Amino acid sequence: MVLVEISKYIFTAVIAVYVLVSFMGASIRNDKNRRWIYATQSTMTFIFHLLGYVILFLNNGNDIKYLVLYCFEFGLAFATIVVYDVIYPKSSKLLVNNMVFLMSVGYVFIARLDFDQAIRQFIFACIGIVITFFVPMVIKKFKKMRDLGWIYAAISFVLLLVLLFSARAYGAKINISLGHITIQPSEFIKLLFVFFIASMYNKALTWKKLLLTTLAAAAQIVMFIASNDLGAALIFFVVYIMMTFVAT
């Protein structure tokens, strides 16, 4: 079909527009002047998500299950943006939109590979979103969490060591099977990694602290490469670069 043939160009254009407006939004300080940025981000996110599932629907014999899953995922994305805006009106809408965009991209990719895994991923996404609603409250209440940087790093290293001996999924060691339950430690490590970097940069940043943080971050990235999870390694590298840039 024509739509399927030109979809790759549409996807490319959507991602290009999203990245462009996101960088523009980061340079605009006045939140009121960012409103069109937020609207464009949301529009590009929903276009990518919708187009992805329309293509999956057409390529799989018009199987309605893809459209049903799309509706649930769309509802979660919309609810996430709205609820975050209500609970945390001063939160970074750019960051929330980026999170929703990446989740939407992930939905499409996983549904293309394995529909059953896509359903499972959606369930965990729901659980994760609910948890993230409470994380800022917990951090604000328990301020000592800001000083536990090396504890976060230690837990991450333990999980990474377990990951190295876990089962392979699509060529990478990303899953740990506990009976009938399969979990991805990398998802927990991502959160711990952000906590670690934020804790290390929370107070005055010295060259010694910067060096130690860089070495610990590099070690985690290398361990992801050793497990053949190059996607996670790239994400961790970008997160480290961005957080270091902001802190310095």
Tab-separated table of C-alpha atoms in Angstrom:
chain	number	residue	atom	x	y	z
A	1	MET	CA	0.000	0.000	0.000
A	2	VAL	CA	1.043	3.591	-0.628
A	3	LEU	CA	0.801	4.509	3.055
A	4	VAL	CA	3.117	1.667	4.045
A	5	GLU	CA	5.617	2.670	1.357
A	6	ILE	CA	5.795	6.329	2.369
A	7	SER	CA	5.528	5.711	6.120
A	8	LYS	CA	9.307	5.666	6.605
A	9	TYR	CA	9.510	9.187	5.214
A	10	ILE	CA	6.667	10.346	7.444
A	11	PHE	CA	8.322	8.775	10.483
A	12	THR	CA	11.585	10.530	9.637
A	13	ALA	CA	9.845	13.879	9.217
A	14	VAL	CA	7.919	13.491	12.479
A	15	ILE	CA	11.075	12.657	14.449
A	16	ALA	CA	12.962	15.535	12.815
A	17	VAL	CA	10.233	18.033	13.717
A	18	TYR	CA	10.026	16.680	17.259
A	19	VAL	CA	13.787	16.966	17.829
A	20	LEU	CA	13.877	20.465	16.324
A	21	VAL	CA	11.083	21.898	18.470
A	22	SER	CA	12.496	20.168	21.567
A	23	PHE	CA	15.829	21.926	21.116
A	24	MET	CA	14.008	25.190	20.466
A	25	GLY	CA	11.961	24.691	23.613
A	26	ALA	CA	15.097	24.146	25.695
A	27	SER	CA	16.368	27.588	24.620
A	28	ILE	CA	13.115	29.382	25.521
A	29	ARG	CA	12.897	30.391	29.184
A	30	ASN	CA	9.368	31.787	29.332
A	31	ASP	CA	6.902	28.957	29.838
A	32	LYS	CA	4.094	30.867	28.121
A	33	ASN	CA	6.203	31.161	24.978
A	34	ARG	CA	6.693	27.398	25.040
A	35	ARG	CA	3.033	26.533	24.647
A	36	TRP	CA	3.314	26.005	20.913
A	37	ILE	CA	6.381	23.827	21.594
A	38	TYR	CA	4.378	21.601	23.944
A	39	ALA	CA	1.513	21.380	21.463
A	40	THR	CA	3.864	20.442	18.608
A	41	GLN	CA	5.617	17.809	20.735
A	42	SER	CA	2.306	16.183	21.658
A	43	THR	CA	1.090	16.314	18.058
A	44	MET	CA	4.258	14.663	16.716
A	45	THR	CA	4.083	12.016	19.446
A	46	PHE	CA	0.522	11.054	18.649
A	47	ILE	CA	1.151	11.091	14.881
A	48	PHE	CA	4.104	8.721	15.280
A	49	HIS	CA	2.157	6.434	17.602
A	50	LEU	CA	-0.981	6.374	15.447
A	51	LEU	CA	0.876	5.869	12.178
A	52	GLY	CA	2.946	3.065	13.701
A	53	TYR	CA	-0.141	1.129	14.753
A	54	VAL	CA	-1.969	1.789	11.503
A	55	ILE	CA	0.987	0.237	9.655
A	56	LEU	CA	0.995	-2.735	12.048
A	57	PHE	CA	-2.758	-3.119	11.566
A	58	LEU	CA	-2.402	-3.165	7.772
A	59	ASN	CA	0.632	-5.467	7.740
A	60	ASN	CA	-1.033	-8.041	9.990
A	61	GLY	CA	-4.199	-8.716	8.041
A	62	ASN	CA	-6.239	-5.887	9.573
A	63	ASP	CA	-6.012	-7.531	12.996
A	64	ILE	CA	-8.147	-5.400	15.304
A	65	LYS	CA	-6.066	-6.271	18.377
A	66	TYR	CA	-3.454	-3.732	17.300
A	67	LEU	CA	-6.005	-0.925	17.272
A	68	VAL	CA	-7.337	-1.978	20.668
A	69	LEU	CA	-3.849	-1.901	22.167
A	70	TYR	CA	-3.246	1.469	20.500
A	71	CYS	CA	-6.308	2.932	22.202
A	72	PHE	CA	-5.129	1.791	25.627
A	73	GLU	CA	-1.628	3.160	25.029
A	74	PHE	CA	-3.023	6.446	23.741
A	75	GLY	CA	-5.168	6.739	26.864
A	76	LEU	CA	-2.156	6.167	29.107
A	77	ALA	CA	-0.059	8.750	27.248
A	78	PHE	CA	-2.825	11.361	27.369
A	79	ALA	CA	-3.540	10.686	31.049
A	80	THR	CA	0.170	10.930	31.901
A	81	ILE	CA	0.489	14.397	30.379
A	82	VAL	CA	-2.709	15.661	32.016
A	83	VAL	CA	-2.101	14.171	35.475
A	84	TYR	CA	1.512	15.394	35.631
A	85	ASP	CA	0.312	18.887	34.758
A	86	VAL	CA	-2.261	18.749	37.565
A	87	ILE	CA	-0.100	17.179	40.292
A	88	TYR	CA	3.146	18.962	39.413
A	89	PRO	CA	2.196	22.229	37.636
A	90	LYS	CA	5.802	23.445	37.920
A	91	SER	CA	7.324	20.282	36.472
A	92	SER	CA	9.226	20.372	33.195
A	93	LYS	CA	6.635	19.792	30.492
A	94	LEU	CA	9.466	19.315	28.007
A	95	LEU	CA	10.732	16.390	30.056
A	96	VAL	CA	7.277	14.854	30.463
A	97	ASN	CA	6.621	15.147	26.725
A	98	ASN	CA	9.992	13.552	25.961
A	99	MET	CA	9.147	10.665	28.265
A	100	VAL	CA	5.795	10.101	26.572
A	101	PHE	CA	7.374	10.322	23.114
A	102	LEU	CA	10.015	7.707	23.920
A	103	MET	CA	7.375	5.453	25.456
A	104	SER	CA	5.260	5.748	22.301
A	105	VAL	CA	8.215	4.888	20.081
A	106	GLY	CA	8.966	1.891	22.298
A	107	TYR	CA	5.348	0.695	22.078
A	108	VAL	CA	5.496	0.608	18.278
A	109	PHE	CA	8.868	-1.160	18.140
A	110	ILE	CA	7.896	-3.856	20.638
A	111	ALA	CA	4.476	-4.447	19.058
A	112	ARG	CA	6.230	-4.958	15.723
A	113	LEU	CA	8.482	-7.643	17.246
A	114	ASP	CA	6.094	-9.482	19.566
A	115	PHE	CA	2.488	-8.531	20.332
A	116	ASP	CA	2.369	-10.497	23.592
A	117	GLN	CA	5.489	-8.707	24.783
A	118	ALA	CA	3.850	-5.410	23.815
A	119	ILE	CA	0.910	-6.157	26.106
A	120	ARG	CA	3.264	-7.028	28.945
A	121	GLN	CA	5.280	-3.887	28.294
A	122	PHE	CA	2.110	-1.786	28.454
A	123	ILE	CA	1.166	-3.291	31.821
A	124	PHE	CA	4.592	-2.493	33.237
A	125	ALA	CA	4.379	0.991	31.717
A	126	CYS	CA	1.145	1.588	33.636
A	127	ILE	CA	2.771	0.443	36.860
A	128	GLY	CA	5.859	2.558	36.172
A	129	ILE	CA	3.851	5.693	35.448
A	130	VAL	CA	1.890	5.327	38.695
A	131	ILE	CA	5.144	4.923	40.624
A	132	THR	CA	6.671	8.017	38.999
A	133	PHE	CA	3.749	10.078	40.263
A	134	PHE	CA	4.972	9.428	43.815
A	135	VAL	CA	8.767	9.530	43.324
A	136	PRO	CA	9.086	13.361	43.546
A	137	MET	CA	6.995	13.346	46.732
A	138	VAL	CA	9.213	10.699	48.322
A	139	ILE	CA	12.428	12.487	47.332
A	140	LYS	CA	11.115	15.783	48.700
A	141	LYS	CA	10.115	14.168	52.000
A	142	PHE	CA	13.243	12.060	52.491
A	143	LYS	CA	16.027	14.515	51.703
A	144	LYS	CA	18.753	12.059	52.785
A	145	MET	CA	18.133	10.201	49.525
A	146	ARG	CA	20.184	12.946	47.889
A	147	ASP	CA	23.287	11.741	49.716
A	148	LEU	CA	23.097	8.045	48.794
A	149	GLY	CA	24.934	8.284	45.472
A	150	TRP	CA	27.365	5.417	46.004
A	151	ILE	CA	24.618	3.173	47.364
A	152	TYR	CA	22.677	3.683	44.121
A	153	ALA	CA	25.853	2.872	42.183
A	154	ALA	CA	26.512	-0.279	44.227
A	155	ILE	CA	22.986	-1.603	43.656
A	156	SER	CA	23.349	-0.867	39.937
A	157	PHE	CA	26.599	-2.819	39.720
A	158	VAL	CA	25.030	-5.809	41.477
A	159	LEU	CA	22.098	-5.798	39.044
A	160	LEU	CA	24.477	-5.443	36.105
A	161	LEU	CA	26.497	-8.453	37.268
A	162	VAL	CA	23.284	-10.461	37.462
A	163	LEU	CA	22.388	-9.154	33.991
A	164	LEU	CA	25.629	-10.490	32.515
A	165	PHE	CA	24.532	-14.025	33.426
A	166	SER	CA	20.908	-13.632	32.359
A	167	ALA	CA	19.112	-14.998	29.294
A	168	ARG	CA	19.427	-13.418	25.874
A	169	ALA	CA	16.515	-11.631	24.227
A	170	TYR	CA	16.950	-10.526	20.608
A	171	GLY	CA	20.715	-10.926	20.937
A	172	ALA	CA	21.119	-8.988	24.192
A	173	LYS	CA	21.207	-10.100	27.812
A	174	ILE	CA	18.371	-7.993	29.167
A	175	ASN	CA	15.987	-10.406	30.913
A	176	ILE	CA	15.987	-12.307	34.179
A	177	SER	CA	13.447	-15.109	34.549
A	178	LEU	CA	11.913	-15.722	37.976
A	179	GLY	CA	9.548	-18.623	37.403
A	180	HIS	CA	6.851	-17.386	35.038
A	181	ILE	CA	7.880	-13.762	35.518
A	182	THR	CA	10.493	-12.096	33.332
A	183	ILE	CA	11.959	-8.752	34.396
A	184	GLN	CA	14.419	-6.341	32.841
A	185	PRO	CA	16.940	-5.124	35.444
A	186	SER	CA	18.053	-2.395	33.029
A	187	GLU	CA	14.794	-0.550	33.701
A	188	PHE	CA	15.615	-0.358	37.415
A	189	ILE	CA	19.232	0.478	36.682
A	190	LYS	CA	18.156	3.461	34.571
A	191	LEU	CA	16.407	4.974	37.576
A	192	LEU	CA	19.322	4.188	39.884
A	193	PHE	CA	21.745	5.682	37.338
A	194	VAL	CA	19.851	8.979	37.279
A	195	PHE	CA	19.686	8.994	41.089
A	196	PHE	CA	23.421	8.304	41.267
A	197	ILE	CA	24.396	11.144	38.912
A	198	ALA	CA	21.964	13.562	40.562
A	199	SER	CA	23.262	12.678	44.043
A	200	MET	CA	26.878	13.155	43.005
A	201	TYR	CA	26.106	16.528	41.436
A	202	ASN	CA	23.732	17.628	44.174
A	203	LYS	CA	26.314	19.666	46.096
A	204	ALA	CA	29.418	21.563	45.051
A	205	LEU	CA	30.979	19.814	42.061
A	206	THR	CA	34.728	19.244	42.267
A	207	TRP	CA	37.115	17.752	39.716
A	208	LYS	CA	37.586	14.709	41.970
A	209	LYS	CA	33.852	14.103	42.221
A	210	LEU	CA	33.453	14.613	38.478
A	211	LEU	CA	36.228	12.101	37.767
A	212	LEU	CA	34.800	9.455	40.124
A	213	THR	CA	31.308	9.921	38.724
A	214	THR	CA	32.621	9.617	35.174
A	215	LEU	CA	34.522	6.420	35.961
A	216	ALA	CA	31.501	4.838	37.675
A	217	ALA	CA	29.207	5.846	34.808
A	218	ALA	CA	31.688	4.542	32.225
A	219	ALA	CA	31.946	1.216	34.058
A	220	GLN	CA	28.163	0.765	33.935
A	221	ILE	CA	28.045	1.635	30.237
A	222	VAL	CA	30.847	-0.860	29.490
A	223	MET	CA	28.931	-3.576	31.353
A	224	PHE	CA	25.876	-2.898	29.202
A	225	ILE	CA	28.057	-3.194	26.101
A	226	ALA	CA	29.395	-6.513	27.442
A	227	SER	CA	25.790	-7.751	27.714
A	228	ASN	CA	25.189	-6.696	24.077
A	229	ASP	CA	22.521	-4.214	25.155
A	230	LEU	CA	23.891	-1.392	23.014
A	231	GLY	CA	20.622	0.539	23.117
A	232	ALA	CA	20.766	0.859	26.907
A	233	ALA	CA	24.467	1.747	26.735
A	234	LEU	CA	23.672	4.606	24.355
A	235	ILE	CA	20.834	5.854	26.561
A	236	PHE	CA	23.072	5.845	29.640
A	237	PHE	CA	25.810	7.681	27.765
A	238	VAL	CA	23.407	10.407	26.593
A	239	VAL	CA	21.901	10.738	30.089
A	240	TYR	CA	25.367	11.110	31.601
A	241	ILE	CA	26.397	13.742	29.041
A	242	MET	CA	23.203	15.765	29.491
A	243	MET	CA	23.230	15.665	33.291
A	244	THR	CA	26.918	16.583	33.411
A	245	PHE	CA	26.316	19.430	30.967
A	246	VAL	CA	23.477	20.796	33.116
A	247	ALA	CA	25.477	20.408	36.347
A	248	THR	CA	28.573	22.173	35.017
